[in-house]
mmCIF file with all atom_site columns, C-alpha atoms in Angstrom:
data_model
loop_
_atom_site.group_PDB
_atom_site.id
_atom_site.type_symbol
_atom_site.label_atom_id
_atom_site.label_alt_id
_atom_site.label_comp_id
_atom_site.label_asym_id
_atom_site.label_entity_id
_atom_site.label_seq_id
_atom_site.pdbx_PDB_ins_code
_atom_site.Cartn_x
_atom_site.Cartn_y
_atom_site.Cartn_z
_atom_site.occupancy
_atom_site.B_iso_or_equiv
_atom_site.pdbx_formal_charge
_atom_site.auth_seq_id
_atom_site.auth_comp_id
_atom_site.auth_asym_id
_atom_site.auth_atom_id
_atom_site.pdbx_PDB_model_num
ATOM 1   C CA . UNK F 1 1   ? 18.053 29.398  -4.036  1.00 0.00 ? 382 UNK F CA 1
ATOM 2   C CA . UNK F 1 2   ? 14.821 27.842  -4.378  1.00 0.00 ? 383 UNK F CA 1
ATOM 3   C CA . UNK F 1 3   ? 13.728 24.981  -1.317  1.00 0.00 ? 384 UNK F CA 1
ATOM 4   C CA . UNK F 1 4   ? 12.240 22.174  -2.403  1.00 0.00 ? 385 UNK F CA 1
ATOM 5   C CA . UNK F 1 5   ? 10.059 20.166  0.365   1.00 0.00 ? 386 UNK F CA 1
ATOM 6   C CA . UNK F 1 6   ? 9.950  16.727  0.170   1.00 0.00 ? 387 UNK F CA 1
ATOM 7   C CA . UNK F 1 7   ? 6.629  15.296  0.710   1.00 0.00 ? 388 UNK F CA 1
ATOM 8   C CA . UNK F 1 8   ? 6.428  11.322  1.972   1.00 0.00 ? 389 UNK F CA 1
ATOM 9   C CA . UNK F 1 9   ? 3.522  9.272   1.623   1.00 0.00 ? 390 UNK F CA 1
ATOM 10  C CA . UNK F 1 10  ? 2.315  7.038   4.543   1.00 0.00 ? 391 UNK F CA 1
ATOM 11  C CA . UNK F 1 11  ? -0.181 4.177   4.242   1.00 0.00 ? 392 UNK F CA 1
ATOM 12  C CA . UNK F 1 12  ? -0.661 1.172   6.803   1.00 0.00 ? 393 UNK F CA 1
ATOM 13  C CA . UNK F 1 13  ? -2.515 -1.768  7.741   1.00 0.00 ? 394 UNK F CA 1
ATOM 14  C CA . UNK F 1 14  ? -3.245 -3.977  10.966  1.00 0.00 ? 395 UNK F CA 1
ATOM 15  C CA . UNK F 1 15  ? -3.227 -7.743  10.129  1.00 0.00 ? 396 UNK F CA 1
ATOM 16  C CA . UNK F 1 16  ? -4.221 -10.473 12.320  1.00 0.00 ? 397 UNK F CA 1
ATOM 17  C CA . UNK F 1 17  ? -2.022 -12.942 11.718  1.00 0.00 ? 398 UNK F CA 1
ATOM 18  C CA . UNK F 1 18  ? 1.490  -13.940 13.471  1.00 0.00 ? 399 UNK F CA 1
ATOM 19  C CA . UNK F 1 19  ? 4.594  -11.738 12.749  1.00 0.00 ? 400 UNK F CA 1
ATOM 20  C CA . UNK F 1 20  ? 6.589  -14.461 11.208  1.00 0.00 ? 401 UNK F CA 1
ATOM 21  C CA . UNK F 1 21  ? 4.228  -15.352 8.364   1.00 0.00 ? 402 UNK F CA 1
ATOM 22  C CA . UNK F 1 22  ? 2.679  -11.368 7.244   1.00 0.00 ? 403 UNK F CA 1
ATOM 23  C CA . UNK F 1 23  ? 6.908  -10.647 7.282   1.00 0.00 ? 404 UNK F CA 1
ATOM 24  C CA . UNK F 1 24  ? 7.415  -14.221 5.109   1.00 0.00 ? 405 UNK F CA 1
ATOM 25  C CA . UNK F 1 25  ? 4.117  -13.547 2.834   1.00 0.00 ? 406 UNK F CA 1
ATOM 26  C CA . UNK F 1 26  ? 5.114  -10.216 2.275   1.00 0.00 ? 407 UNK F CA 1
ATOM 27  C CA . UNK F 1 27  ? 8.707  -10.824 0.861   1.00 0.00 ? 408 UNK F CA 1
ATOM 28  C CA . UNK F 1 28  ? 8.345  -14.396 -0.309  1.00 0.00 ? 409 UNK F CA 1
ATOM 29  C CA . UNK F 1 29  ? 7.718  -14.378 -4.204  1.00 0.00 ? 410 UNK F CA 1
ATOM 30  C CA . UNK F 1 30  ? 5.726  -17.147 -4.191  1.00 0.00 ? 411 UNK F CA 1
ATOM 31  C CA . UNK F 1 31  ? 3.612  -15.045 -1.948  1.00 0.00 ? 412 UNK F CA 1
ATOM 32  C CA . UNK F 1 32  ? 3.983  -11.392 -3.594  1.00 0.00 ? 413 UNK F CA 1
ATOM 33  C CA . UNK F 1 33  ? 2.302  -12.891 -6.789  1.00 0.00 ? 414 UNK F CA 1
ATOM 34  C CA . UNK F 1 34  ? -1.159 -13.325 -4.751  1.00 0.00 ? 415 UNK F CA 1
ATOM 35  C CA . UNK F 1 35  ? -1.289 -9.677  -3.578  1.00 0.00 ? 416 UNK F CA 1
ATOM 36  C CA . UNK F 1 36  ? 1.283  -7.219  -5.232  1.00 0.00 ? 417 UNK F CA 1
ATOM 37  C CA . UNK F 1 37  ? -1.626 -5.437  -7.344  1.00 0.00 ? 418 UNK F CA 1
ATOM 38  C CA . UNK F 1 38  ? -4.395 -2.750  -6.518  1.00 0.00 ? 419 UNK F CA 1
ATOM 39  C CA . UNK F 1 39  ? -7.590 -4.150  -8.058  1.00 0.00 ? 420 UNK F CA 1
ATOM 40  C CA . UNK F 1 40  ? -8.951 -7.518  -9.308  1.00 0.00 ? 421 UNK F CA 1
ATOM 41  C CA . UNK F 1 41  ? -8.921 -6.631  -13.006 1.00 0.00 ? 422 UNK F CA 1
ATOM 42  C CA . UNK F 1 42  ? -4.637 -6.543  -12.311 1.00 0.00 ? 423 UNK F CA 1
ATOM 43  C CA . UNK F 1 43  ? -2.671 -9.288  -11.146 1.00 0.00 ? 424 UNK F CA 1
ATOM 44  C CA . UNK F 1 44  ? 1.049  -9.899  -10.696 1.00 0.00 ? 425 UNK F CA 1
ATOM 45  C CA . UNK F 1 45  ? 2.093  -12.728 -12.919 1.00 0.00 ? 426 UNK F CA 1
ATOM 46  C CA . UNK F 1 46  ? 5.645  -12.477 -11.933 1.00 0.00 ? 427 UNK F CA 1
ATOM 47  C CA . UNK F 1 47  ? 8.246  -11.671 -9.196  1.00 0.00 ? 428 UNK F CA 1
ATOM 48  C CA . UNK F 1 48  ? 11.634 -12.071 -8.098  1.00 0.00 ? 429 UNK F CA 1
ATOM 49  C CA . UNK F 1 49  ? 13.474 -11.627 -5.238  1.00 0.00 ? 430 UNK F CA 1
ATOM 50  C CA . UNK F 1 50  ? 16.947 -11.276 -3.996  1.00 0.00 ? 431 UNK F CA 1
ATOM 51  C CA . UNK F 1 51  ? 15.902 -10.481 -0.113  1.00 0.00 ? 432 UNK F CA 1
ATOM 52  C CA . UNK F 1 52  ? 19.448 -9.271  1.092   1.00 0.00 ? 433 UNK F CA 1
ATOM 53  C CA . UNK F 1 53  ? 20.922 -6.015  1.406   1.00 0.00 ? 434 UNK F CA 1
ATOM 54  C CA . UNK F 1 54  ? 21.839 -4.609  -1.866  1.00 0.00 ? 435 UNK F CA 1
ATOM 55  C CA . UNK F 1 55  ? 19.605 -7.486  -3.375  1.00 0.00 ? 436 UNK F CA 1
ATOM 56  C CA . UNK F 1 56  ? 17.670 -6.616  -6.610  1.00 0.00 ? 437 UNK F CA 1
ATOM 57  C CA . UNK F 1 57  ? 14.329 -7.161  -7.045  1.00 0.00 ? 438 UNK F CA 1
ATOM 58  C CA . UNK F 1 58  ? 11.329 -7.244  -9.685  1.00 0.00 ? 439 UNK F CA 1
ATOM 59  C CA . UNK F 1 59  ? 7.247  -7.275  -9.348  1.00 0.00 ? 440 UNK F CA 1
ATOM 60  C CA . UNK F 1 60  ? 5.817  -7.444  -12.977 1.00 0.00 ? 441 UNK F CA 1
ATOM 61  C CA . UNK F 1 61  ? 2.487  -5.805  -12.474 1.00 0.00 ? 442 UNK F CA 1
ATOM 62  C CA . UNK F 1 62  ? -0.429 -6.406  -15.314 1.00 0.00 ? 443 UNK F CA 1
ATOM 63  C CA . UNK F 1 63  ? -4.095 -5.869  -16.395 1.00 0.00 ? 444 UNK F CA 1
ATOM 64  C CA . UNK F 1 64  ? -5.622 -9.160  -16.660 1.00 0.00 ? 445 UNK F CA 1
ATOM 65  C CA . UNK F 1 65  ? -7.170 -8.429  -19.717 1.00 0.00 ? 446 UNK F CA 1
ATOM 66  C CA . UNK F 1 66  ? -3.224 -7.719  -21.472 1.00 0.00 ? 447 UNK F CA 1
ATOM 67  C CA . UNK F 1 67  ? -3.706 -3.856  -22.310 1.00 0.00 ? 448 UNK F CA 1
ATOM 68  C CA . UNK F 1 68  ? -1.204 -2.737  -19.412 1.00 0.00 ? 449 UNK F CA 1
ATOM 69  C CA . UNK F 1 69  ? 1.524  -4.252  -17.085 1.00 0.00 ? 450 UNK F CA 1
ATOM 70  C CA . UNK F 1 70  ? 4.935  -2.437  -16.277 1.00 0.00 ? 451 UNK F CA 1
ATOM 71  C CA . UNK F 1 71  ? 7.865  -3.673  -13.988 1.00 0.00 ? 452 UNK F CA 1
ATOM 72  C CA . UNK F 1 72  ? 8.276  -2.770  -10.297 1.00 0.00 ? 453 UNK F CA 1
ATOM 73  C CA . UNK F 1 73  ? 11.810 -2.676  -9.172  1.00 0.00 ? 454 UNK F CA 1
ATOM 74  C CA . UNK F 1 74  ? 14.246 -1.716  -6.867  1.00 0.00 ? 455 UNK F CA 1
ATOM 75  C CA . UNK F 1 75  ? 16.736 -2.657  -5.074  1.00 0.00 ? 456 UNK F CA 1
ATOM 76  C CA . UNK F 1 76  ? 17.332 -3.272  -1.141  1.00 0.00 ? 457 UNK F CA 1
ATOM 77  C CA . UNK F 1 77  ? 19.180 -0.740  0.999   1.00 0.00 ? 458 UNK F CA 1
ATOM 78  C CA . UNK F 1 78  ? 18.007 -2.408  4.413   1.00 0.00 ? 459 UNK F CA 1
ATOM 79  C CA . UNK F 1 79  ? 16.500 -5.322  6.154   1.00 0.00 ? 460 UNK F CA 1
ATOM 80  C CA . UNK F 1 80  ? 15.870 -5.754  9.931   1.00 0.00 ? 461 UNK F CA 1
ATOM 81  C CA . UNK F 1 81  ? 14.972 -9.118  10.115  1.00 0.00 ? 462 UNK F CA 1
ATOM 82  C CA . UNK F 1 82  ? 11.136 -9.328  11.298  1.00 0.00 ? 463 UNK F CA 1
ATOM 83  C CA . UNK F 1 83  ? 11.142 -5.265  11.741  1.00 0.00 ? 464 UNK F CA 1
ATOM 84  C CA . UNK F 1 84  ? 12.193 -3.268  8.364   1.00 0.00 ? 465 UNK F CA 1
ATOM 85  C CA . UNK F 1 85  ? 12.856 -3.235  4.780   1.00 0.00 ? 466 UNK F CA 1
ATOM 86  C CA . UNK F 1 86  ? 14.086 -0.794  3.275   1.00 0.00 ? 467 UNK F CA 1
ATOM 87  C CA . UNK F 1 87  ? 14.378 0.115   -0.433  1.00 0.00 ? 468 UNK F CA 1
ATOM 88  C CA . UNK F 1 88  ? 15.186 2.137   -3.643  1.00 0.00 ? 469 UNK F CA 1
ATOM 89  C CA . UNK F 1 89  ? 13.217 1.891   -6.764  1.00 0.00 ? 470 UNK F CA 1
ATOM 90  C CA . UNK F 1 90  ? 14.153 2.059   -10.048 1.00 0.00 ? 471 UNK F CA 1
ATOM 91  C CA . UNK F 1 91  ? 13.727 6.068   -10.637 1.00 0.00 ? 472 UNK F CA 1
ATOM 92  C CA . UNK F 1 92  ? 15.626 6.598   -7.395  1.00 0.00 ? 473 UNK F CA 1
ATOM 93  C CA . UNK F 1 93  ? 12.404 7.055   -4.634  1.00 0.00 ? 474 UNK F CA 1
ATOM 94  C CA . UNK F 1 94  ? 12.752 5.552   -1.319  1.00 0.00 ? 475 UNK F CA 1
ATOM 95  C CA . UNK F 1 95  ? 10.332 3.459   0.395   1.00 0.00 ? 476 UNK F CA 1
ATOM 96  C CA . UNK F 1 96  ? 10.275 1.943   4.183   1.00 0.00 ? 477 UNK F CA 1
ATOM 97  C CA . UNK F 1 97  ? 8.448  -0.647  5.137   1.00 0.00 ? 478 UNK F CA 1
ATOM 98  C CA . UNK F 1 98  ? 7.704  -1.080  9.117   1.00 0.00 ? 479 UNK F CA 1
ATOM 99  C CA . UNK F 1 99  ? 6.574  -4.891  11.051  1.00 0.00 ? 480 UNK F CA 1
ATOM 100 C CA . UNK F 1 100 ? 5.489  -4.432  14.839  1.00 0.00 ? 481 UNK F CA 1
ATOM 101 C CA . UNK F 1 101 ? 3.756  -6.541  16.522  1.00 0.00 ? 482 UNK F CA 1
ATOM 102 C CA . UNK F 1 102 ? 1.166  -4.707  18.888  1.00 0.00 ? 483 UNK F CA 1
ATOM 103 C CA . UNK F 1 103 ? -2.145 -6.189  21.245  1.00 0.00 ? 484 UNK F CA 1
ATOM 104 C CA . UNK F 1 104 ? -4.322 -6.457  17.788  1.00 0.00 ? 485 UNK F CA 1
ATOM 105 C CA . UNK F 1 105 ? -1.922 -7.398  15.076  1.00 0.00 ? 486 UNK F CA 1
ATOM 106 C CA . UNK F 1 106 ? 0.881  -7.109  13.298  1.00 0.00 ? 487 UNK F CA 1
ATOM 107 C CA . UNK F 1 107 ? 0.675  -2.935  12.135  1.00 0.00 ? 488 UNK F CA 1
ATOM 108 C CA . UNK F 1 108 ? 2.507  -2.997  8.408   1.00 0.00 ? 489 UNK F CA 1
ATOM 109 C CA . UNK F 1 109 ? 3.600  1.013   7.982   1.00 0.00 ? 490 UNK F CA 1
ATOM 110 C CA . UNK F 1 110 ? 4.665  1.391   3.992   1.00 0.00 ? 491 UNK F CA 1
ATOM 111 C CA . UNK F 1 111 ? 6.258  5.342   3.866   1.00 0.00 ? 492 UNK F CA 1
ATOM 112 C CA . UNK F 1 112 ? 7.609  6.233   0.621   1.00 0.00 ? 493 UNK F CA 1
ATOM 113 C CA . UNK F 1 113 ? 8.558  8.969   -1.736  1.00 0.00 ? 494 UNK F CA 1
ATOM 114 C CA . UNK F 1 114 ? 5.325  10.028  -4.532  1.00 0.00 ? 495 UNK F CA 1
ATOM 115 C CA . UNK F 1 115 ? 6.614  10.390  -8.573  1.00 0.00 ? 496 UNK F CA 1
ATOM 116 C CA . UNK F 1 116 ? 5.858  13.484  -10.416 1.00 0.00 ? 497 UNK F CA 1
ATOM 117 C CA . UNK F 1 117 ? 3.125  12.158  -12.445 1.00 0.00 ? 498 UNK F CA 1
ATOM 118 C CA . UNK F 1 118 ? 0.269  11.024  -10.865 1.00 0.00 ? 499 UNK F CA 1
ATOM 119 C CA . UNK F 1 119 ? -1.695 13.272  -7.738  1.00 0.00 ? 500 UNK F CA 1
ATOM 120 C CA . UNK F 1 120 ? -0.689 12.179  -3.960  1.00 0.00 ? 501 UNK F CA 1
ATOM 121 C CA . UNK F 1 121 ? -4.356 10.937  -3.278  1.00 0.00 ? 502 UNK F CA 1
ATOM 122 C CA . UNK F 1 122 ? -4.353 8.940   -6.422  1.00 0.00 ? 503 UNK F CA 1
ATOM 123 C CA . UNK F 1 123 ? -0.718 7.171   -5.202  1.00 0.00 ? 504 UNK F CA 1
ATOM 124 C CA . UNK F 1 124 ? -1.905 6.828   -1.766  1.00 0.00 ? 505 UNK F CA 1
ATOM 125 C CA . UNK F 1 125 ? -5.311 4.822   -2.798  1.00 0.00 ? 506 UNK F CA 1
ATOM 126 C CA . UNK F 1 126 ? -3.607 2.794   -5.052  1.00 0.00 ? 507 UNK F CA 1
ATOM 127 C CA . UNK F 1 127 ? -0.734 1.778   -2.273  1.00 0.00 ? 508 UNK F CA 1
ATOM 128 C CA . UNK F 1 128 ? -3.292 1.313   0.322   1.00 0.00 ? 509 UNK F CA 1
ATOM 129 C CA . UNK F 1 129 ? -5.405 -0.880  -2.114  1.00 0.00 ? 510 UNK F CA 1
ATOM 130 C CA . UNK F 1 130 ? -1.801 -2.827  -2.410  1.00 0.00 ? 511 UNK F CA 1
ATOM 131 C CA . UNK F 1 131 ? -1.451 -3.536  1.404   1.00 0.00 ? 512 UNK F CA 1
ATOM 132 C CA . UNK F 1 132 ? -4.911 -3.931  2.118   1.00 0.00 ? 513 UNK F CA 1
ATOM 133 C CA . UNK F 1 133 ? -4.571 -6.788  -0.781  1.00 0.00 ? 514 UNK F CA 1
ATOM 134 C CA . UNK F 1 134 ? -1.809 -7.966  1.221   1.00 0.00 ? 515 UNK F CA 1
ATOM 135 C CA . UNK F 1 135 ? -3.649 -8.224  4.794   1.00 0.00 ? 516 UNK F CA 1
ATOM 136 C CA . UNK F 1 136 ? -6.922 -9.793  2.824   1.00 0.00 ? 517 UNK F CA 1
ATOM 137 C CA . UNK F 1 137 ? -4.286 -12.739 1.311   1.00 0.00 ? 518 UNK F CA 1
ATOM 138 C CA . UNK F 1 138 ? -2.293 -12.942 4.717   1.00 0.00 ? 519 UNK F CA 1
ATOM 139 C CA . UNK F 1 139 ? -5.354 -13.368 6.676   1.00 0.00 ? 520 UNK F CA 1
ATOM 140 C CA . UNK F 1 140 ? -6.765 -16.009 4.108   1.00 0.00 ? 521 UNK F CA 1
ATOM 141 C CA . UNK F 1 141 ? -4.202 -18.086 3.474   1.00 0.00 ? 522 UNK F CA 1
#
């Protein structure tokens, strides 16, 4: 019988800003539109929303210059006000998303399961390019 280990992928971020808004900014879709994408030649000219347990949701992600986009979804398994969100995307991987407040800022801890087709390194880089997208907008705006 053959054991398959199941390797997770960790990436986080420390924003200064208060808890309330980096935990509003990062599930509000009028928000999600201003950050959800890795590099300025991509932007994310659509998202939805359901933000309850068992809600589904939808990220379009896109190349600015229309050669690319694809849609990001999943659907939500949990949600701790202020403190978790939990989810399940599309082809079945699970991702976690931690808020705590500490002395510096609010730490954002995204750990989630890689696909098959691209290397670790290249999905960590691009999911750390996503959150630290995310702290740039929260701590602009």
């Amino acid at each position: 019988m053959e054991s398959v280990t199941k390797t997770k992928i960790t990436v986080e971020v420390l924003i200064n800003a208060p808890l309330e808004k980096v935990w509003e900014q990062f599930n509000g879709p009028a928000h999600i539109i201003h950050w959800c994408f890795a590099s300025d030649d991509w932007h994310a000219p659509a998202a939805e929303n359901d933000f309850r347990e068992g809600g589904k949701s939808k990220t379009v992600m896109a190349a600015k210059d229309g050669s690319f986009s694809f849609d990001f979804e999943w659907i939500y398994t949990k949600i701790e006000d202020l403190a978790i969100v939990e989810y399940v995307l599309e082809d079945g991987r699970e991702v976690s998303v931690q808020f705590e407040q500490t002395a510096n800022g609010v730490k954002v801890t995204e750990t989630f399961d890689p696909e098959q087709q691209n290397s670790l390194e290249l999905q960590r880089g691009g999911w750390q390019a996503i959150l630290d997208n995310f702290k740039k907008y929260v701590e602009q705006n």
